[in-house]
Short mmCIF file of C-alpha atoms in Angstrom, two decimals:
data_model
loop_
_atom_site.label_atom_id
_atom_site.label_comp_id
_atom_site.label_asym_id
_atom_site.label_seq_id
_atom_site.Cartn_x
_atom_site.Cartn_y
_atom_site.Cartn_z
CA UNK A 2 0.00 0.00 0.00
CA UNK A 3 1.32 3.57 -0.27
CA UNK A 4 0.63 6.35 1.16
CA UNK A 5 -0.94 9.67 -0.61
CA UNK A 6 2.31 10.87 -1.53
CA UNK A 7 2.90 7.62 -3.23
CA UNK A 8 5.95 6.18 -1.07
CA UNK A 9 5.06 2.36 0.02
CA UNK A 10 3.70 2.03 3.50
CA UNK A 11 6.43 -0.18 5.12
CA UNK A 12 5.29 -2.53 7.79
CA UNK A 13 7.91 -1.40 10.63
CA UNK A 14 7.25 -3.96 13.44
CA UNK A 15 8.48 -6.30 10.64
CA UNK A 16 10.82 -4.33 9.35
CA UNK A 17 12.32 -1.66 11.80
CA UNK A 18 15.31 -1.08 9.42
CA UNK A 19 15.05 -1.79 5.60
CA UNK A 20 18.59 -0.46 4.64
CA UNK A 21 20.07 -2.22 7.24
CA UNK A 22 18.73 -5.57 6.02
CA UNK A 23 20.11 -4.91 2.27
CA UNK A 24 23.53 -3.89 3.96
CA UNK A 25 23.51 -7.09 5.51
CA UNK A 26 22.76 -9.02 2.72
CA UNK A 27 25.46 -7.11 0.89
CA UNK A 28 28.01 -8.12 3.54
CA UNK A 29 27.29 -11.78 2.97
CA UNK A 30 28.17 -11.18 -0.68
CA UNK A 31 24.58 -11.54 -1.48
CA UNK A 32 22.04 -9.13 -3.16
CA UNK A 33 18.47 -8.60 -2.22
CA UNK A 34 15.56 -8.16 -4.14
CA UNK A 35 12.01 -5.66 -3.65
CA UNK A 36 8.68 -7.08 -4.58
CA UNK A 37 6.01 -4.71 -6.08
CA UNK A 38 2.71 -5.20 -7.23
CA UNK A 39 2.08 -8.28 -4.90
CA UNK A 40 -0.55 -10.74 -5.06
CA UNK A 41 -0.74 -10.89 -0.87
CA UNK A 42 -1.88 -7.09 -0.36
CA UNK A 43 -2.72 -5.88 -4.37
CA UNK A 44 -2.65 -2.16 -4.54
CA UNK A 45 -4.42 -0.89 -7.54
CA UNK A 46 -3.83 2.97 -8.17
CA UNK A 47 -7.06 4.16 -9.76
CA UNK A 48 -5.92 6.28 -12.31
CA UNK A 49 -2.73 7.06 -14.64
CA UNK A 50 -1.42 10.30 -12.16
CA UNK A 51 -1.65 8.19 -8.99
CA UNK A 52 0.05 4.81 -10.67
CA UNK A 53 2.85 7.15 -11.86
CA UNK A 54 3.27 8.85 -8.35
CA UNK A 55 3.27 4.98 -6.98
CA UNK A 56 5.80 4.29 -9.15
CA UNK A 57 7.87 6.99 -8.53
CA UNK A 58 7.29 6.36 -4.55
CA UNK A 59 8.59 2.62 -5.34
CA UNK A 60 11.78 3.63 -7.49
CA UNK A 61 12.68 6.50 -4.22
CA UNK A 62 12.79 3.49 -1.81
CA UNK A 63 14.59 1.11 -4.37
CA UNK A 64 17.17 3.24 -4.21
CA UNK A 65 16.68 4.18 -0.82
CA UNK A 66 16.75 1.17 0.97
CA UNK A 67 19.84 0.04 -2.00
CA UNK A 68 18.11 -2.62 -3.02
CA UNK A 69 19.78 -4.77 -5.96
CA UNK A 70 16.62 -5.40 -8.01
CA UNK A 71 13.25 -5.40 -8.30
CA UNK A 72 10.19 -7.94 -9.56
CA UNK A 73 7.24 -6.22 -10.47
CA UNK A 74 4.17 -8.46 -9.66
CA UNK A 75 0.96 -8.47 -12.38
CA UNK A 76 -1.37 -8.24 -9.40
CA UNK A 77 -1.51 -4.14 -9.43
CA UNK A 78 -2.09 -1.26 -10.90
CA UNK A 79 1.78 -0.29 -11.46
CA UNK A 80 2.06 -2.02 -15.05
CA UNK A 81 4.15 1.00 -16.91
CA UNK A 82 7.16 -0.73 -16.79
CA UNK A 83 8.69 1.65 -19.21
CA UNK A 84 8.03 4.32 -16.48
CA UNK A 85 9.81 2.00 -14.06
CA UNK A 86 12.58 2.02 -16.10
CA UNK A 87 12.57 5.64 -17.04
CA UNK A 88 12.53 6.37 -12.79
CA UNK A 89 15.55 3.60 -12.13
CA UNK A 90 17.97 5.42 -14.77
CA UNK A 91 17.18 8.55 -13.23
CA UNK A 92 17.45 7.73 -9.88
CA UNK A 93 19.20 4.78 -9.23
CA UNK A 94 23.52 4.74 -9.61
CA UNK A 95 24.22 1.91 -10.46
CA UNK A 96 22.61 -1.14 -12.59
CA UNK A 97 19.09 -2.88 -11.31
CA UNK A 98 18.22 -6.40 -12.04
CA UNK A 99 14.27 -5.82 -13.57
CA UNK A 100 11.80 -8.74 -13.83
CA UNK A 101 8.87 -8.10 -15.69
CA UNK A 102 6.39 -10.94 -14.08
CA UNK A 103 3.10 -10.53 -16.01
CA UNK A 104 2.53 -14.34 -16.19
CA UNK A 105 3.07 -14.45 -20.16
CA UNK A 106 0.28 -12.49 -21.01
CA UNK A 107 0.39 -11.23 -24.77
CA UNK A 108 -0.71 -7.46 -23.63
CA UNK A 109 2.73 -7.68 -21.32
CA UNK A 110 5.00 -9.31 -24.42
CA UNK A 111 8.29 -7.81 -25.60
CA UNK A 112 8.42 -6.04 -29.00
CA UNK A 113 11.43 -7.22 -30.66
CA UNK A 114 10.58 -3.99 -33.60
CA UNK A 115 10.96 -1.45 -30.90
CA UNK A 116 13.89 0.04 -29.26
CA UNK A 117 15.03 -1.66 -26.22
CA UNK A 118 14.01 0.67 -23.58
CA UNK A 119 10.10 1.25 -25.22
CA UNK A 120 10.35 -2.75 -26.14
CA UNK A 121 11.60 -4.46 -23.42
CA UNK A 122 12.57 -2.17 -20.36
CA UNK A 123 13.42 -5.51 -18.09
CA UNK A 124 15.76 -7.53 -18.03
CA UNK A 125 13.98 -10.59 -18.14
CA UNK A 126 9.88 -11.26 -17.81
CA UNK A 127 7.60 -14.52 -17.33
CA UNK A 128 6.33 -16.64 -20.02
CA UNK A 129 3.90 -18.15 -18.28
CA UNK A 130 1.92 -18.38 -15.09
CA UNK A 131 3.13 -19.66 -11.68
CA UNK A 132 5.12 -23.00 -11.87
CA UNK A 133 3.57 -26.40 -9.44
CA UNK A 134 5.66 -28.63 -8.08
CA UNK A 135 4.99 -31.57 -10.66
CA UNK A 136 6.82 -32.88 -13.71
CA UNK A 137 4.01 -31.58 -15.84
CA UNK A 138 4.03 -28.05 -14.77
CA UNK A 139 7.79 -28.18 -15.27
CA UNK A 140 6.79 -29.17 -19.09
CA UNK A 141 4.37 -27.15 -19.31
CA UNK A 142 5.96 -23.79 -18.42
CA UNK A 143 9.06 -24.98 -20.39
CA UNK A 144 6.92 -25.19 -23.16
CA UNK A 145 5.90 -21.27 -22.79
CA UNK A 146 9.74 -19.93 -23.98
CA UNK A 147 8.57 -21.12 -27.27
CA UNK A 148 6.31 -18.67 -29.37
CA UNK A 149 9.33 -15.88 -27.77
CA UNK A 150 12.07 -17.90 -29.21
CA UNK A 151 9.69 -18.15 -32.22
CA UNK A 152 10.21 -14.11 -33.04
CA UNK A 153 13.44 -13.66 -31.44
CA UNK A 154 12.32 -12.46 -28.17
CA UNK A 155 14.49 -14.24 -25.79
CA UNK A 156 17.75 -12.15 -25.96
CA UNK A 157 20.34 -11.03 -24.15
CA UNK A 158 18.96 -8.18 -21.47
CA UNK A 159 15.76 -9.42 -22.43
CA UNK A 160 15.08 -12.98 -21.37
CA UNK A 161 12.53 -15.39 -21.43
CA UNK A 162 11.83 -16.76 -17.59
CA UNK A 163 9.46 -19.91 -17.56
CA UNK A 164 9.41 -19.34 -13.50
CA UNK A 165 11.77 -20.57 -10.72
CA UNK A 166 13.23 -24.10 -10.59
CA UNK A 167 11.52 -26.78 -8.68
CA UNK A 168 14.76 -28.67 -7.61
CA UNK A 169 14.65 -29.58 -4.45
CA UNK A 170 11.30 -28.04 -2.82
CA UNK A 171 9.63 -30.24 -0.48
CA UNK A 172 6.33 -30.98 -1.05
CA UNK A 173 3.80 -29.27 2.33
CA UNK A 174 1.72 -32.17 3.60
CA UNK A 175 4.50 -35.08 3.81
CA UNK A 176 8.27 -33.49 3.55
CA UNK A 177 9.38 -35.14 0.92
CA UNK A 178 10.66 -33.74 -2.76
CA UNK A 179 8.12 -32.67 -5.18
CA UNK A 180 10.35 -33.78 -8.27
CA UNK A 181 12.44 -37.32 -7.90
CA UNK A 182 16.50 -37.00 -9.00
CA UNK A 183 15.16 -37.78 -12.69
CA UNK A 184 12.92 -35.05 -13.02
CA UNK A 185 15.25 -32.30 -11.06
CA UNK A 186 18.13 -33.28 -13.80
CA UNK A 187 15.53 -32.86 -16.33
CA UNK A 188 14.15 -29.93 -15.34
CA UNK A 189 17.61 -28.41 -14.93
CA UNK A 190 18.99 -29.39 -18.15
CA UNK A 191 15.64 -27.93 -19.95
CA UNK A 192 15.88 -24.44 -18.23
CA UNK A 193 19.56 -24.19 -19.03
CA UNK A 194 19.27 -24.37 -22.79
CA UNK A 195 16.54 -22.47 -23.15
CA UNK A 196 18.53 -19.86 -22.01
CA UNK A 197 16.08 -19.27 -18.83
CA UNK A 198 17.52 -17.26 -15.65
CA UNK A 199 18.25 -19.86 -13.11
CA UNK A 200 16.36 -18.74 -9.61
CA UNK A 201 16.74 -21.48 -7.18
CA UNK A 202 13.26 -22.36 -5.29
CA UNK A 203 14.27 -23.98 -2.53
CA UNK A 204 15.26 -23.65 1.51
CA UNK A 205 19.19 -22.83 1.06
CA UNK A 206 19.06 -23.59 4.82
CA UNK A 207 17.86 -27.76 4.10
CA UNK A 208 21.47 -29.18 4.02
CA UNK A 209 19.75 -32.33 3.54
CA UNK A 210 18.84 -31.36 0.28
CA UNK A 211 21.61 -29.07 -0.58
CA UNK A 212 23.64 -32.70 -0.55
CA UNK A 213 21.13 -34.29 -2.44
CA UNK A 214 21.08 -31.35 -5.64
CA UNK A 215 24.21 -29.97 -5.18
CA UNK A 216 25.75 -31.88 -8.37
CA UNK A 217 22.88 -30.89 -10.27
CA UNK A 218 22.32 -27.14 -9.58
CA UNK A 219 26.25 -26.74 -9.53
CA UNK A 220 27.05 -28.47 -12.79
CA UNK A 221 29.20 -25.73 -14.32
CA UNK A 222 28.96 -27.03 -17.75
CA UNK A 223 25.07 -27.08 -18.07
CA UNK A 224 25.61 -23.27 -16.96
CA UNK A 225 28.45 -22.41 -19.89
CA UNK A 226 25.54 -23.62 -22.01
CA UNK A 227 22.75 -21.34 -20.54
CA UNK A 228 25.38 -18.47 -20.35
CA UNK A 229 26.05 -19.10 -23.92
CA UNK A 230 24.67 -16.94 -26.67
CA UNK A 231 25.20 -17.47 -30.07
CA UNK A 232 22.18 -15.98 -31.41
CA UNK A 233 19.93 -18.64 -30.66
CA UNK A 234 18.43 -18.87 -27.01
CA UNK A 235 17.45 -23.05 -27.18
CA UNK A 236 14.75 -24.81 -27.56
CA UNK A 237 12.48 -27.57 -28.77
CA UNK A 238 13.92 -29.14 -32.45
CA UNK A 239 11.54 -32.22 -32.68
CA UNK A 240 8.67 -34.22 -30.89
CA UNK A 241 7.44 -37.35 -30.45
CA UNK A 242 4.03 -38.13 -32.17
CA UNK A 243 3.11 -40.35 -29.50
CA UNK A 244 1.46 -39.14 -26.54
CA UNK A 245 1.96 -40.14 -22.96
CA UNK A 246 0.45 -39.13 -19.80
CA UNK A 247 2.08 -37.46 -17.04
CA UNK A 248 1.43 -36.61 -13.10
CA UNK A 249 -1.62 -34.07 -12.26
CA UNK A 250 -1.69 -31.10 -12.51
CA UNK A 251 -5.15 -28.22 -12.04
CA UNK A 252 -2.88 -25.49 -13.80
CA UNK A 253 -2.67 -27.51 -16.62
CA UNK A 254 -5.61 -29.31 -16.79
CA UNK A 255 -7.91 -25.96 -16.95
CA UNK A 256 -5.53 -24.04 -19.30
CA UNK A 257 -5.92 -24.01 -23.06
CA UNK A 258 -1.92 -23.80 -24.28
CA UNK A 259 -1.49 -25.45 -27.58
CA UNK A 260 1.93 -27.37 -26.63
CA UNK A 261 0.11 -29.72 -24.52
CA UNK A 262 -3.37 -31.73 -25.11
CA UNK A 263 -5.03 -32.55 -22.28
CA UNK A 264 -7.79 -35.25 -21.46
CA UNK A 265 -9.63 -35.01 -18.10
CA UNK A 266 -7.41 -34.38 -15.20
CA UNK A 267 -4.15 -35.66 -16.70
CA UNK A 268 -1.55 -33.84 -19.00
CA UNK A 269 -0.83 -35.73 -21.77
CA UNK A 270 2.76 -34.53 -23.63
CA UNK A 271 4.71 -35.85 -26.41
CA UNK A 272 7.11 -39.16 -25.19
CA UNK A 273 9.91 -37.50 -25.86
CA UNK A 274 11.07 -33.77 -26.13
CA UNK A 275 14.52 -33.03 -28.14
CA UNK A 276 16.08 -29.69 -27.54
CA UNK A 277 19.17 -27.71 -28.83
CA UNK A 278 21.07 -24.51 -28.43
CA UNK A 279 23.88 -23.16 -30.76
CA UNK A 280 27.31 -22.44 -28.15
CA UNK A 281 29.45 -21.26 -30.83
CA UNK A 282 32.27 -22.23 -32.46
CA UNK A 283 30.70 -25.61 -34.42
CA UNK A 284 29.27 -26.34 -30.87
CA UNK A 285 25.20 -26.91 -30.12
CA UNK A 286 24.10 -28.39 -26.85
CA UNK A 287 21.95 -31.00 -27.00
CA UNK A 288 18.70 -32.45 -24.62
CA UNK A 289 16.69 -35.42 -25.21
CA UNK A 290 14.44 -35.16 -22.78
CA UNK A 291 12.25 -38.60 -22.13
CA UNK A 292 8.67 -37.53 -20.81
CA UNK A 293 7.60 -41.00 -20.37
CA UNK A 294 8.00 -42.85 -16.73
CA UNK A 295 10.08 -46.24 -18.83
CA UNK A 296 13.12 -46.46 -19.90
CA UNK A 297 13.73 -45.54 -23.62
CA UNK A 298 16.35 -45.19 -25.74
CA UNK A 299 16.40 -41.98 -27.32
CA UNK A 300 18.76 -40.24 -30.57
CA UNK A 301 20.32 -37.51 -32.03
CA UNK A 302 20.09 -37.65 -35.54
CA UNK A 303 22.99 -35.01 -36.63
CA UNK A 304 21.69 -33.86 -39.48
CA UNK A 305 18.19 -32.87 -37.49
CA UNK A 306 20.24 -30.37 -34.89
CA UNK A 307 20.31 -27.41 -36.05
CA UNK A 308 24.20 -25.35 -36.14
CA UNK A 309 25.69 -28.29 -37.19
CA UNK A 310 27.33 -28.35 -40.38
CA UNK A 311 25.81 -31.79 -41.25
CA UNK A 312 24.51 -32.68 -44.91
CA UNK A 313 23.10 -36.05 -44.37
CA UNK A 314 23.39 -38.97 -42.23
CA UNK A 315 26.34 -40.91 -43.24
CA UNK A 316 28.15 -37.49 -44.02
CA UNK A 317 28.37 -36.45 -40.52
CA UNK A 318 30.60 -37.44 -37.79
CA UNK A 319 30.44 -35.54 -34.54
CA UNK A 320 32.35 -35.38 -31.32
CA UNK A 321 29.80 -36.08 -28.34
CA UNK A 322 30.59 -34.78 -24.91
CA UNK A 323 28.88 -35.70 -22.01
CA UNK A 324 27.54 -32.84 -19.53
CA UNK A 325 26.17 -35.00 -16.77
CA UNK A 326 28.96 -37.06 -16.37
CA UNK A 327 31.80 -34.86 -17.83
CA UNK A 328 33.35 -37.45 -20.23
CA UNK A 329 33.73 -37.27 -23.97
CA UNK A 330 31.70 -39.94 -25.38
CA UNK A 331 33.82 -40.28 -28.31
CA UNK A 332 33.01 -40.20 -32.14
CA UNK A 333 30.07 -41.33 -34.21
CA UNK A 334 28.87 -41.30 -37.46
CA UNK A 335 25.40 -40.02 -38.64
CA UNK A 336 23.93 -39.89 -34.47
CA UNK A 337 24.34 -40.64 -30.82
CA UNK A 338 21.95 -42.57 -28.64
CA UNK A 339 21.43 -43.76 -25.27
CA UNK A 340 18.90 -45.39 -22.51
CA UNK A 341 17.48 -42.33 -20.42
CA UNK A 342 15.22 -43.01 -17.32
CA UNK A 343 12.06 -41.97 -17.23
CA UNK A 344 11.04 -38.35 -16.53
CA UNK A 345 15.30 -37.71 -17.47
CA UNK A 346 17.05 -36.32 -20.01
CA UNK A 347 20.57 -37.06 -21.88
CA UNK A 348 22.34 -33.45 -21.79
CA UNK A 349 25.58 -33.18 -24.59
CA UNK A 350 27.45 -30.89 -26.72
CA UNK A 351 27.97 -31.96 -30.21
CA UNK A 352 30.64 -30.81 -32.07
CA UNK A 353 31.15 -32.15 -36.51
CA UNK A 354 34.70 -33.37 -36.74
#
């Protein structure tokens, strides 16, 4: 809420001493974030002179309490985010991190035509609503990066964000993990190369489960590839026709998205989901994801992945490196295959020798 200057109304038996709490987050080596437009407490200003006076009452304490960066919630009436960013050049010293987290809703898109700051003054927004804790909301919002890949709308400063990871977030009425080892790899390796921002979900406090996802979330070579940009931000290169159901999921069930068909209460997605990313230099990461709960042997066909400088089957022989287990695989001629788990993906590099 603000008051009728516009400055935010700060709850003060909660938090005596804003500025102090950022400067000790900044002494841990650590940034912190402010949350506007909130879905708790919504504030709707009622017209266009009092939503720019709440925006300019937000951007003062930003800055004031040195904040790092700010996500801007689509549950209020502060929506000019082109205002926001006018306010945070003027005001603010020194960069702010900007999410733009309007749930993927067309009115809220990027425009790729216009100038950065009228097109996209963020520095990365949501493609889709709020992520569950299930495999198939982790497909589903995965699937949302694609119609902004589609028009080259996931760029640098300008990012595509399919929500926070799941890895490792304990489910609320038993304790235990929403997504098994599988689907945490999965869902990982599928954020990385579509070139998503990684936010991690989960109690940084659970050492339990810090040992349990550390080699996952710390993999530095699935990060070079979502670093990577090569003018190409990742994503899906081929689907299987055959469908397969996956866990429950109400988000899902009720929406209307075109990437996934869905009968009664279940989602029912594609049996396997191959994605790539150009890295540069002859190299494309690779993910062949398998949706299905069984075992299945799954391939990379060279001459489907695109980057590769591949004519035909039998002309193409490609160096395969493995980014789970970081080990070259070795050589092969025409494609690479291998037995993934269900709900896990195979994550490589390919390079044409």
């Amino acid at each position: 809420y603000h008051d009728i200057d516009g400055n935010p109304i700060v709850d003060l038996k909660r938090f005596p001493d804003l500025r102090r709490m950022t400067a000790y987050a900044h002494s841990l080596n650590l940034t912190a974030g402010f949350y506007g437009n909130n879905c708790i407490c919504s504030d709707h200003c009622r017209n266009d002179t009092e939503c720019d006076l709440h925006i300019q009452g937000d951007t003062k304490a930003l800055v004031g309490f040195d904040f790092d960066s700010w996500k801007l919630d689509g549950c209020g009436g502060e929506n000019d985010m082109a205002s926001f960013d006018r306010y945070i050049r003027k005001m603010a010293n020194r960069p702010v991190l900007v999410e733009s987290c309007h749930w993927g809703v067309p009115k809220y898109d990027p425009d790729p035509n216009l100038p950065p700051r009228q097109g996209c003054p963020w520095n990365f927004y949501r493609s889709s609503g709020d992520i569950q804790l299930s495999y198939s909301s982790v497909l589903w919002n995965l699937a949302s990066v694609e119609r902004y890949r589609a028009i080259n709308a996931s760029v640098p400063s300008c990012w595509a964000y399919p929500d926070m990871l799941q890895i490792g977030i304990r489910r609320r009425d038993d304790g235990t993990l929403g997504l098994n080892r599988a689907e945490s790899r999965s869902h990982f390796g599928a954020w990385c190369i579509v070139s998503s921002p990684l936010f991690l979900g989960h109690d940084v406090n659970d050492e339990e489960v810090n040992d349990a996802i550390w080699d996952i979330i710390s993999n530095r070579e699935a990060i070079a590839v979502n670093q990577a940009y090569a003018g190409d931000s990742g994503g899906v290169y081929e689907t299987s026709s055959f469908l397969v159901h996956v866990d429950v999921n109400p988000s899902v069930a009720t929406s209307r998205n075109r990437h996934l068909r869905v009968p009664g209460a279940y989602s029912e997605v594609p049996s396997y989901r191959y994605l790539s990313k150009p890295l540069g230099g002859g190299k494309v990461a690779v993910l062949l994801m398998n949706c299905s709960r069984e075992a299945t042997k799954l391939i990379a066909k060279f001459s489907d992945v695109a980057g590769l400088s591949c004519n035909d089957d039998t002309a193409c022989r490609c160096k395969v490196r493995n980014i789970w287990t970081h080990k070259d695989e070795g050589s092969y001629d025409g494609s690479w295959s291998t037995i993934v788990a269900g709900h896990d993906a195979a994550f490589i590099i390919v390079e044409a020798i």
